[in-house]
Amino acid sequence: MKAGPSQEEIRRHNLGTLLRHVHIGGSMSRAVLAERMGLNRSTILGLVSELGSAGLVREELPRDTGRAGRPSLVVRPESDRVYVLAFDVGVDRLAAARIGLGGVFLDRREIPMAPGRRDAGKVAEILAGSALDMVGTAQHGTYCVGVAAAVRGMVRRPDGLVRAAPHLGWEDEEFGEDLMRRLGLGLPVSVANEASLGALAEHLRGAGTGCQDLVYLHGDIGIGGGVITGGQLLTGDCGYGGEIGHMVVNPRDGRPCGCGAHGCLEAEAGERALLETARRDPTATGREAVRAVVEAADRGDITARAALRDVGDWLGIGVANLVNVLNPRTVVFGGTLREVFLGSAAQIRSRINRLALTSSRENLRLRVGELGDDAVLIGAAELAFSEILVGPLETLARAGA
Amino acid sequence: MTATPNANPNPKPDPILRLRGIDKSFGAVQVLHDVSFDVHPGEVTALVGDNGAGKSTLVKCIGGIHSFDGGEYWFEGEQVQVHSPREAAALGVEIVYQDLALCDNLDIVQNMFLGREKRRGLVLDDATMEEMAAQTLDGLSVRTVTSIRQQVSSLSGGQRQTVAIAKAVLWNNKVVVLDEPTAALGVAQTAQVLELVRRLADNGLAVVLISHNMNDVFAVSDRIAALYLGRMAAQVSTSNVTYSQVVELITSGRSGDLGLAHTNGATA
């Protein structure tokens, strides 16, 4: 039988929890922290001063509150001193960002690239180059405490091996290891699926804040999915869970999908299906092309309208299935699906209302992503921060502070 | 479908605004017949109907511009009399009209406080007004305006709509009525305005959205109220109706077992 947690473990847990509160919630007073954590004020004072002397939080006067009386100090994260590196291997761009504690973008680099196959080593080289550049410009006395990268593909847990990233032509790439070697910061690089990270970001900082059961659908070249259930990201056995884009909705006479099957949600409702049905120029892709279809439909273009109706129908069928299986509180449409949702909400909602079980759908909220194109980077940053939020002092000590 | 479409799925907070049996005539023309209408806090209620169904008249009655001939106006559980826009504003009801009523030659802060300026002694308290305007825009996560000292004439249609809505929120209103806020906006701007509408409700406000665009209605609303020739055809939960049912309610006043009992076009 395991004994209860030791004094030391409890303290470590409380330090992590407090740091998480100010990291996610922003500046707040000790009184608010005491209330949210259910601890007494003197414990909070002790925790704050411990984190403060480690250089993770700072206490300062709030901005003018407009109220009479002496304002109480607020605890805020040391965003300028403690940061992570976040990478997003996109379809048409590589993005790298230096993100401070509290989720503040301190610096970012974007490298456009033509869609298509990419050598993993080359990608790692470019990303490591811009990251080291950003680390170099960071002031003395700042600490990098984690690194994470988002990849559009199947990523194995827990080692982060990229099993397959068809849009890039990757198979069994040790991308994280490679990136770690090239960075040479002595920090492991966590790798995860881009839509899972998008789900995490919208759950913590976007449209799904405060919602413990959420499904995130991310549209770009395909449709990615991330599922949060009971506040936890659904990973499945090996980390491949949540591939909503490959949920089969139309197996009999569906469109062929890149994965080899027919009638996957991605094949029926993805960008390519929309642009093809709307008879758009096949070379134009991405958000602008999708937006142009929605715009045309709005002006009354019959082909564009029919295309959106079709895509909305399939999306509705997909979401109805998810609602029946997962009973989410919120479904968030991100990436290019944001435009698609707003242009075909009537269709999507009607389908869900016809197909999903009444009790599962009655409290369902459909929302568009609030973080836009940054959702994936923000999610990657949250993954990179996860270690310091579990053991703040140990992680910081390892980072050399 | 296993439930009756107009059954309320789960007990929500009581309606903040409740109209019962509203009648309104202009001379010989009766525009509203026995209209009932509920608006709930934290929800977007879409008010839909064909041209001439009485949407604008109903909204003007809510806003105190028209007084109605008969019926009851309940606000926060109490019956009230609303005879002027000032009385409606005092209750916490604000209406954002299509034409927005913004002054082009003033900046965002001046517009938001127009006619209700904060003073410090004899002079205007610009600092406080600026701070309040910035806080309001911030609270609505409005990131599209670069400076709150920008003149309204330099803003795009979507940004103007944003300012008009923010103005309605600034005064701690409880009910905000938006008359076709996305008409004449491009897709990107429509998306911004719809997100704002949704955020208002998620922040606890009761929002009434008048719209002709079914995608907008289904994207943001929690409830749909359909007016047909001056009568309330049905008020239903958005999670219980389909697009074609709503279109039928708008065009014929009924759809299956939803809607008005007999509609032959007679309005007497």
XYZ file of C-alpha atoms in Angstrom:
669
model
C 0.000 0.000 0.000
C 1.274 3.417 -0.953
C 1.546 5.963 1.807
C -0.148 9.363 1.328
C 1.737 12.104 -0.474
C 4.628 13.560 1.466
C 4.817 17.159 2.623
C 7.294 17.771 -0.180
C 5.011 16.300 -2.849
C 2.073 18.400 -1.671
C 4.163 21.548 -1.773
C 5.426 20.726 -5.258
C 1.869 20.077 -6.410
C 0.672 23.382 -4.924
C 3.503 25.327 -6.515
C 2.628 23.837 -9.890
C -1.079 24.521 -9.443
C -0.494 28.125 -8.433
C 1.784 28.687 -11.392
C -0.819 27.136 -13.681
C -3.476 29.535 -12.362
C -1.472 32.652 -13.168
C -0.159 31.119 -16.399
C -3.672 30.484 -17.720
C -5.694 33.120 -15.855
C -3.234 36.020 -16.002
C -2.491 38.389 -13.149
C -4.581 37.811 -10.050
C -4.402 38.791 -6.417
C -3.382 36.393 -3.659
C -6.941 36.546 -2.319
C -8.315 35.278 -5.630
C -5.669 32.563 -5.740
C -6.538 31.478 -2.209
C -10.196 31.225 -3.174
C -9.554 29.330 -6.426
C -7.100 26.879 -4.894
C -9.017 26.424 -1.667
C -5.933 27.157 0.434
C -5.516 29.675 3.200
C -3.819 32.970 2.601
C -0.639 32.240 4.508
C -0.029 29.104 2.434
C -0.549 31.157 -0.721
C 1.854 33.798 0.580
C 4.498 31.110 1.121
C 3.977 29.611 -2.325
C 4.061 32.997 -4.041
C 7.277 34.019 -2.330
C 8.898 30.696 -3.206
C 7.911 31.051 -6.876
C 8.881 34.719 -6.702
C 12.391 34.074 -5.443
C 12.812 31.447 -8.178
C 11.928 34.169 -10.685
C 8.725 32.588 -12.004
C 6.209 35.131 -10.750
C 6.324 38.731 -9.650
C 4.041 40.741 -7.397
C 3.125 44.217 -8.470
C 0.510 46.919 -8.190
C -2.407 46.401 -10.565
C -3.367 49.051 -13.059
C -5.673 51.708 -11.671
C -8.732 49.880 -10.370
C -10.808 53.027 -10.064
C -11.836 51.953 -6.593
C -11.072 53.630 -3.314
C -8.614 52.135 -0.866
C -5.204 50.585 -1.103
C -5.160 48.224 -4.077
C -3.919 44.709 -3.344
C -0.889 43.400 -5.186
C -1.406 41.013 -8.083
C 0.731 37.981 -8.854
C 1.787 37.883 -12.471
C 3.886 35.408 -14.421
C 7.417 36.446 -15.371
C 6.649 36.275 -19.072
C 9.862 37.970 -20.135
C 12.148 35.657 -18.189
C 10.698 32.189 -18.633
C 9.770 31.007 -22.092
C 9.312 28.012 -24.361
C 9.911 27.390 -28.050
C 6.913 26.323 -30.113
C 7.011 25.080 -33.702
C 4.298 24.501 -36.252
C 5.075 22.524 -39.387
C 2.224 23.824 -41.542
C 1.120 23.006 -45.036
C 2.344 26.218 -46.598
C 4.489 27.681 -43.839
C 6.846 26.820 -41.062
C 6.315 28.806 -37.901
C 8.496 29.162 -34.840
C 7.688 31.226 -31.780
C 9.208 32.132 -28.467
C 6.318 32.230 -26.025
C 6.625 33.509 -22.464
C 5.018 32.130 -19.331
C 1.410 33.286 -19.386
C 1.146 32.579 -23.096
C 2.663 35.837 -24.345
C 4.198 35.821 -27.812
C 7.670 37.287 -27.331
C 9.025 36.665 -30.797
C 7.972 34.754 -33.882
C 9.288 33.724 -37.274
C 7.367 32.455 -40.251
C 8.908 30.822 -43.271
C 6.544 30.390 -46.222
C 6.954 27.228 -48.230
C 5.272 25.686 -51.227
C 2.918 22.835 -50.303
C 4.303 19.398 -51.080
C 6.875 16.904 -49.913
C 9.553 18.154 -47.575
C 12.645 16.504 -46.243
C 12.258 16.209 -42.451
C 15.904 17.023 -41.861
C 15.604 20.192 -43.915
C 12.497 21.274 -41.991
C 14.263 20.643 -38.679
C 17.250 22.615 -39.892
C 15.161 25.640 -40.886
C 13.155 25.594 -37.644
C 16.241 25.121 -35.472
C 17.897 27.997 -37.323
C 15.100 30.463 -36.631
C 14.718 29.208 -33.058
C 18.389 29.688 -32.258
C 18.164 33.108 -33.814
C 15.301 33.978 -31.447
C 17.092 32.456 -28.459
C 20.116 34.558 -29.362
C 18.156 37.791 -29.288
C 16.583 36.942 -25.935
C 18.006 38.921 -23.066
C 20.551 37.573 -20.641
C 18.907 35.966 -17.622
C 16.036 34.414 -19.538
C 15.388 30.691 -19.546
C 13.975 28.312 -22.079
C 12.055 25.638 -20.186
C 10.532 23.505 -22.915
C 10.256 22.852 -26.629
C 7.350 21.383 -28.603
C 6.438 20.968 -32.258
C 3.135 20.398 -34.060
C 3.026 18.127 -37.085
C 0.107 17.329 -39.415
C 0.307 13.588 -39.068
C 0.200 10.557 -36.832
C 2.542 10.953 -33.884
C 3.354 8.016 -31.636
C 3.127 8.366 -27.890
C 5.157 8.764 -25.792
C 8.315 8.915 -27.910
C 7.023 11.389 -30.512
C 7.978 9.365 -33.565
C 6.154 10.781 -36.594
C 4.680 7.602 -38.062
C 3.100 9.227 -41.080
C 2.647 12.763 -42.336
C 1.242 12.241 -45.845
C 1.090 15.942 -46.751
C 4.842 16.176 -46.203
C 5.671 12.683 -47.434
C 7.102 11.687 -44.049
C 7.194 8.150 -42.731
C 8.697 7.076 -39.410
C 10.658 10.275 -38.954
C 12.451 10.891 -35.665
C 11.669 14.551 -36.086
C 11.729 15.476 -32.401
C 15.120 13.856 -31.801
C 16.539 15.510 -34.881
C 15.217 18.924 -33.847
C 16.565 18.446 -30.318
C 20.050 17.630 -31.646
C 20.067 20.616 -33.943
C 18.866 22.979 -31.211
C 21.474 21.709 -28.753
C 19.660 23.248 -25.776
C 19.665 20.027 -23.798
C 15.880 20.010 -23.785
C 13.763 17.211 -25.241
C 11.391 18.235 -28.039
C 7.801 17.060 -27.595
C 6.020 16.358 -30.856
C 2.232 16.110 -31.225
C -0.529 16.182 -33.766
C -1.497 19.705 -34.809
C -5.252 19.408 -34.250
C -4.762 17.859 -30.814
C -2.683 20.894 -29.913
C -5.318 23.176 -31.453
C -7.896 21.488 -29.225
C -5.690 22.036 -26.198
C -5.217 25.708 -27.084
C -8.926 26.415 -27.617
C -9.688 24.510 -24.413
C -7.248 26.537 -22.321
C -7.303 29.944 -23.963
C -9.960 30.127 -26.670
C -13.543 29.256 -27.478
C -13.595 26.293 -25.105
C -12.362 28.004 -21.953
C -13.982 26.437 -18.909
C -15.440 23.621 -20.972
C -14.256 20.126 -20.030
C -15.694 18.253 -23.010
C -14.817 19.645 -26.362
C -14.254 18.512 -29.908
C -12.008 20.618 -32.105
C -12.079 20.329 -35.879
C -9.227 21.927 -37.740
C -9.420 22.483 -41.468
C -6.482 23.202 -43.695
C -5.346 20.807 -46.418
C -7.249 18.033 -44.630
C -9.429 17.911 -41.537
C -7.696 17.298 -38.248
C -9.397 16.569 -34.975
C -8.715 16.860 -31.302
C -10.932 15.639 -28.485
C -10.896 16.859 -24.909
C -12.961 14.726 -22.578
C -13.230 15.333 -18.863
C -10.607 18.072 -19.289
C -8.067 15.631 -20.728
C -6.847 15.310 -24.279
C -7.933 12.003 -25.764
C -4.863 10.194 -27.073
C -5.879 6.582 -27.457
C -3.496 3.672 -26.920
C -0.513 4.923 -28.915
C -1.381 8.581 -29.369
C -3.231 8.345 -32.677
C -6.691 9.050 -31.239
C -8.895 11.841 -32.487
C -8.393 11.432 -36.245
C -11.834 12.833 -36.970
C -10.900 13.603 -40.554
C -10.720 9.892 -41.246
C -14.090 9.049 -39.774
C -15.861 7.317 -42.654
C -19.141 9.044 -43.449
C -19.775 7.872 -47.004
C -18.130 4.500 -47.665
C -20.229 3.307 -50.619
C -19.754 5.999 -53.193
C -17.542 8.455 -51.365
C -14.574 10.318 -52.719
C -11.176 8.657 -52.456
C -9.165 9.854 -49.481
C -5.406 10.300 -49.231
C -5.365 7.532 -46.618
C -6.540 4.950 -49.168
C -10.126 4.636 -47.932
C -13.224 6.122 -49.505
C -15.654 8.622 -48.037
C -13.611 9.873 -45.075
C -14.927 13.149 -43.598
C -11.789 14.841 -44.878
C -12.440 13.597 -48.409
C -16.100 14.697 -48.369
C -15.875 17.953 -46.428
C -12.252 19.019 -46.739
C -10.874 21.935 -48.648
C -10.323 19.934 -51.815
C -13.914 18.669 -51.925
C -15.255 22.184 -51.415
C -13.061 23.761 -54.070
C -13.725 20.966 -56.560
C -17.497 21.039 -56.096
C -17.465 24.818 -56.398
C -15.443 24.376 -59.624
C -12.665 26.629 -58.444
C -9.215 27.010 -59.890
C -7.451 23.836 -58.643
C -4.150 25.627 -58.080
C -5.614 28.103 -55.575
C -5.826 26.588 -52.090
C -5.855 27.721 -48.519
C -7.930 30.145 -46.523
C -8.279 32.743 -49.278
C -9.668 30.171 -51.721
C -12.171 28.882 -49.139
C -13.164 32.404 -48.216
C -13.723 33.207 -51.894
C -16.234 30.344 -52.143
C -18.131 31.549 -49.056
C -18.070 35.084 -50.434
C -19.396 33.927 -53.807
C -22.167 31.923 -52.114
C -23.103 35.005 -50.135
C -23.465 36.965 -53.351
C -25.720 34.257 -54.771
C -23.388 32.090 -56.854
C -25.390 28.881 -57.263
C -22.407 26.553 -57.693
C -20.698 27.932 -54.608
C -23.919 27.616 -52.630
C -24.410 24.011 -53.673
C -20.804 23.221 -52.777
C -21.177 24.711 -49.311
C -24.473 22.898 -48.829
C -22.824 19.596 -49.709
C -19.845 20.164 -47.478
C -22.085 21.389 -44.663
C -24.176 18.265 -45.003
C -21.162 15.976 -44.581
C -19.781 18.037 -41.741
C -23.166 17.852 -40.017
C -23.200 14.073 -40.414
C -19.684 13.874 -38.991
C -20.449 16.118 -36.037
C -23.719 14.268 -35.342
C -21.729 11.036 -35.006
C -19.257 12.720 -32.678
C -22.094 14.152 -30.595
C -23.641 10.713 -30.207
C -20.362 9.064 -29.248
C -18.691 11.754 -27.149
C -21.509 14.049 -25.976
C -19.306 17.164 -26.120
C -20.440 20.475 -24.656
C -18.734 22.451 -27.403
C -17.652 21.719 -30.943
C -15.100 24.232 -32.208
C -14.499 24.842 -35.902
C -10.983 26.104 -36.527
C -8.667 26.763 -39.443
C -10.534 27.085 -42.735
C -13.513 25.265 -41.207
C -14.277 28.535 -39.443
C -15.284 30.090 -42.773
C -17.003 26.904 -43.899
C -19.047 26.753 -40.678
C -20.208 30.353 -40.958
C -21.146 29.787 -44.584
C -23.075 26.573 -44.024
C -24.208 26.676 -40.396
C -27.860 26.152 -41.351
C -26.977 22.924 -43.110
C -24.636 21.680 -40.395
C -27.033 22.435 -37.568
C -30.017 20.941 -39.391
C -28.132 17.705 -40.004
C -27.076 17.470 -36.380
C -30.628 18.174 -35.234
C -31.960 15.397 -37.433
C -29.281 12.797 -36.727
C -27.925 13.277 -33.225
C -29.764 11.957 -30.175
C -31.923 14.585 -28.501
C -30.377 14.226 -25.062
C -26.835 14.346 -26.434
C -27.366 17.452 -28.527
C -29.629 19.604 -26.383
C -26.820 21.498 -24.653
C -24.419 21.344 -27.581
C -22.719 24.598 -28.497
C -21.190 25.128 -31.927
C -18.434 27.717 -31.899
C -15.726 29.031 -34.170
C -12.129 29.021 -32.959
C -11.053 32.211 -31.192
C -7.325 31.847 -31.643
C -7.296 31.760 -35.430
C -4.125 30.592 -37.107
C -2.186 30.808 -33.858
C -4.166 28.009 -32.193
C -1.636 25.343 -33.144
C 1.389 27.365 -31.997
C -0.333 28.230 -28.723
C -1.169 24.563 -28.205
C 2.428 23.588 -28.861
C 3.540 26.178 -26.302
C 1.140 24.712 -23.731
C 2.615 21.282 -24.346
C 6.105 22.719 -23.879
C 5.003 24.414 -20.633
C 3.501 21.241 -19.198
C 6.660 20.224 -17.385
C 7.266 23.477 -15.561
C 3.631 23.519 -14.455
C 4.091 20.137 -12.804
C 7.405 20.753 -11.074
C 8.263 24.447 -11.340
C 11.414 24.576 -9.272
C 12.965 21.358 -10.579
C 12.305 22.290 -14.209
C 13.766 25.736 -13.720
C 16.832 24.277 -12.010
C 17.349 21.989 -15.008
C 17.081 24.975 -17.351
C 20.072 26.425 -15.541
C 18.493 29.186 -13.505
C -37.192 12.930 -33.842
C -38.015 11.770 -30.370
C -39.020 15.017 -28.690
C -41.591 17.560 -29.627
C -39.656 20.305 -31.352
C -40.798 23.138 -29.139
C -40.225 21.425 -25.812
C -37.662 23.300 -23.807
C -34.809 20.791 -23.490
C -33.513 21.847 -20.110
C -34.583 24.443 -17.595
C -32.802 27.665 -18.455
C -32.859 30.827 -16.366
C -36.166 32.629 -16.510
C -36.596 35.039 -19.372
C -35.358 38.524 -18.583
C -37.774 40.053 -21.064
C -41.211 38.607 -21.572
C -43.875 40.049 -23.824
C -47.415 38.733 -23.701
C -50.342 39.376 -26.032
C -48.856 42.392 -27.750
C -51.182 44.164 -30.216
C -50.150 47.109 -32.289
C -51.964 48.966 -35.048
C -50.996 51.874 -37.231
C -54.373 53.380 -38.143
C -56.429 50.659 -39.759
C -53.467 48.331 -40.234
C -52.909 45.894 -37.423
C -49.197 45.066 -37.473
C -48.849 42.848 -34.407
C -51.478 40.359 -33.253
C -51.279 38.838 -29.799
C -47.502 38.441 -29.964
C -45.655 36.659 -27.162
C -41.890 36.839 -27.052
C -39.319 35.655 -24.503
C -35.676 36.674 -24.293
C -33.316 34.756 -22.010
C -30.036 35.960 -20.488
C -26.931 34.263 -21.847
C -28.684 33.376 -25.065
C -28.957 34.698 -28.570
C -32.581 34.769 -29.679
C -32.892 35.113 -33.421
C -35.964 37.002 -34.592
C -36.798 35.989 -38.135
C -39.631 36.732 -40.509
C -40.385 37.903 -44.002
C -40.418 41.559 -44.949
C -43.422 43.149 -43.284
C -43.854 40.376 -40.741
C -43.526 42.910 -37.945
C -39.953 42.388 -36.770
C -39.022 46.045 -36.772
C -42.280 47.079 -35.150
C -41.826 44.515 -32.404
C -38.287 45.736 -31.800
C -39.421 49.340 -31.711
C -42.034 48.393 -29.133
C -39.343 46.704 -27.047
C -37.178 49.807 -27.351
C -40.004 52.118 -26.331
C -40.234 53.962 -29.635
C -43.765 52.732 -30.229
C -46.110 52.068 -27.384
C -48.316 49.095 -28.006
C -52.101 49.047 -27.967
C -52.478 46.046 -25.693
C -50.419 43.414 -23.964
C -47.929 43.033 -21.150
C -44.260 43.928 -20.928
C -42.432 41.987 -18.224
C -38.845 42.728 -17.314
C -36.910 40.683 -14.759
C -40.127 39.188 -13.488
C -41.970 42.480 -13.022
C -44.558 44.046 -15.223
C -43.397 47.434 -16.458
C -44.642 50.251 -18.644
C -42.308 51.427 -21.359
C -43.386 54.556 -23.197
C -40.121 56.039 -24.379
C -36.638 54.981 -25.437
C -35.344 56.599 -22.251
C -37.485 54.288 -20.123
C -36.288 51.271 -22.082
C -32.675 52.389 -21.661
C -33.262 52.816 -17.939
C -34.340 49.170 -17.752
C -31.176 48.140 -19.580
C -32.555 47.558 -23.066
C -30.477 48.892 -25.937
C -31.200 48.640 -29.631
C -28.539 48.812 -32.324
C -30.250 49.874 -35.527
C -29.155 49.033 -39.032
C -27.982 52.569 -39.734
C -25.903 52.409 -36.506
C -26.401 56.096 -35.649
C -22.692 56.807 -35.343
C -21.178 60.210 -36.062
C -18.573 60.008 -38.802
C -16.693 63.089 -37.671
C -16.153 61.854 -34.109
C -13.732 59.223 -32.876
C -14.624 55.889 -31.301
C -14.558 57.084 -27.690
C -16.620 60.190 -28.463
C -19.181 58.056 -30.255
C -19.447 55.556 -27.454
C -20.129 58.315 -24.936
C -22.155 60.595 -27.200
C -24.766 62.411 -25.130
C -23.638 60.608 -21.970
C -20.160 62.055 -21.564
C -18.314 61.617 -18.299
C -17.387 64.871 -16.654
C -14.876 65.916 -14.072
C -16.180 69.189 -12.781
C -16.887 71.337 -15.809
C -14.576 69.580 -18.249
C -14.906 66.221 -19.943
C -13.119 63.359 -18.254
C -11.360 62.031 -21.332
C -9.055 59.685 -19.446
C -11.910 57.812 -17.782
C -13.914 57.610 -20.982
C -10.913 56.309 -22.875
C -10.207 53.729 -20.184
C -13.849 52.556 -20.123
C -14.038 52.344 -23.913
C -10.783 50.398 -24.065
C -11.951 48.047 -21.315
C -15.238 47.386 -23.073
C -13.573 46.645 -26.394
C -11.031 44.507 -24.594
C -13.729 42.595 -22.724
C -15.303 41.766 -26.062
C -11.897 40.668 -27.395
C -12.126 43.256 -30.145
C -8.727 43.293 -31.789
C -9.751 44.803 -35.089
C -9.551 48.476 -34.144
C -6.038 49.817 -33.937
C -6.755 53.016 -32.008
C -9.818 54.067 -30.060
C -9.065 57.653 -31.055
C -9.656 56.800 -34.703
C -12.436 58.704 -36.457
C -15.435 56.572 -37.285
C -15.265 57.728 -40.920
C -12.009 55.779 -41.290
C -13.525 52.501 -40.094
C -14.800 49.631 -42.214
C -18.404 48.452 -42.069
C -17.553 45.624 -39.715
C -15.591 47.891 -37.407
C -18.471 50.379 -37.302
C -20.838 47.598 -36.366
C -18.381 46.569 -33.654
C -18.275 50.082 -32.244
C -22.066 50.343 -32.282
C -22.373 47.047 -30.436
C -19.656 47.965 -27.950
C -21.511 51.208 -27.302
C -24.585 49.191 -26.393
C -22.573 47.034 -24.007
C -20.743 49.901 -22.329
C -23.793 50.975 -20.344
C -24.263 47.695 -18.530
C -27.272 46.863 -20.578
C -29.008 43.581 -20.008
C -30.783 43.174 -23.317
C -29.174 44.139 -26.611
C -31.219 44.034 -29.803
C -29.258 43.949 -33.063
C -31.128 44.782 -36.240
C -29.468 43.005 -39.182
C -25.915 43.529 -37.961
C -24.328 41.566 -40.805
C -26.297 43.001 -43.705
C -23.959 44.501 -46.279
C -20.805 43.108 -44.687
C -18.188 40.933 -46.374
C -17.526 37.396 -45.203
C -14.545 38.196 -42.983
C -16.349 41.078 -41.308
C -19.522 39.065 -40.887
C -17.461 36.449 -39.073
C -16.100 39.087 -36.698
C -19.526 40.502 -35.939
C -21.052 37.069 -35.402
C -18.264 36.155 -33.011
C -18.945 39.368 -31.139
C -22.676 38.604 -30.977
C -21.893 35.164 -29.581
C -19.470 36.576 -27.036
C -22.074 39.052 -25.756
C -24.378 36.175 -24.930
C -21.598 34.019 -23.524
C -20.816 36.954 -21.199
C -24.365 36.682 -19.860
C -26.261 39.264 -21.879
C -29.590 38.586 -23.514
C -29.178 39.196 -27.222
C -31.883 39.511 -29.853
C -30.598 39.130 -33.392
C -32.706 40.093 -36.375
C -31.392 38.466 -39.500
C -32.465 37.240 -42.904
C -29.410 35.045 -43.300
C -30.209 31.517 -42.139
C -26.526 30.630 -41.826
C -26.025 33.522 -39.415
C -29.120 32.483 -37.483
C -28.030 28.860 -37.153
C -24.411 29.790 -36.458
C -25.027 31.896 -33.356
C -28.571 31.563 -32.042
C -29.854 29.448 -29.159
C -33.496 30.092 -29.944
C -35.384 31.130 -33.040
C -38.560 33.191 -32.952
C -40.418 33.313 -36.266
C -42.931 36.049 -36.998
C -45.494 35.512 -39.707
C -47.832 38.314 -40.780
C -47.709 39.947 -37.389
C -48.162 36.752 -35.377
C -45.542 34.758 -33.502
C -45.547 31.527 -35.484
C -43.225 29.710 -33.109
C -40.371 30.203 -30.695
C -38.135 27.141 -30.780
C -34.744 25.963 -29.595
C -32.133 26.055 -32.362
C -31.073 22.530 -31.440
C -34.524 21.227 -32.322
C -35.335 22.611 -35.761
C -34.024 22.260 -39.240
C -33.370 24.877 -41.843
C -36.391 23.850 -43.901
C -38.692 24.006 -40.878
C -37.603 27.568 -40.154
C -38.074 28.558 -43.787
C -41.574 27.082 -43.690
C -42.378 28.971 -40.502
C -41.234 32.193 -42.140
C -43.068 31.678 -45.394
C -46.267 29.969 -44.281
C -46.413 30.374 -40.529
C -46.391 26.658 -39.850
C -44.312 23.541 -40.330
C -45.698 20.145 -39.396
C -47.028 20.442 -35.862
C -45.082 23.646 -35.302
C -46.503 27.090 -35.825
C -49.875 28.716 -36.136
C -52.995 26.577 -36.130
C -54.689 28.006 -39.198
C -52.940 30.146 -41.672
C -54.729 31.035 -44.800
C -53.127 34.409 -45.080
C -55.998 36.095 -43.275
C -54.723 38.666 -40.867
C -57.935 39.702 -39.206
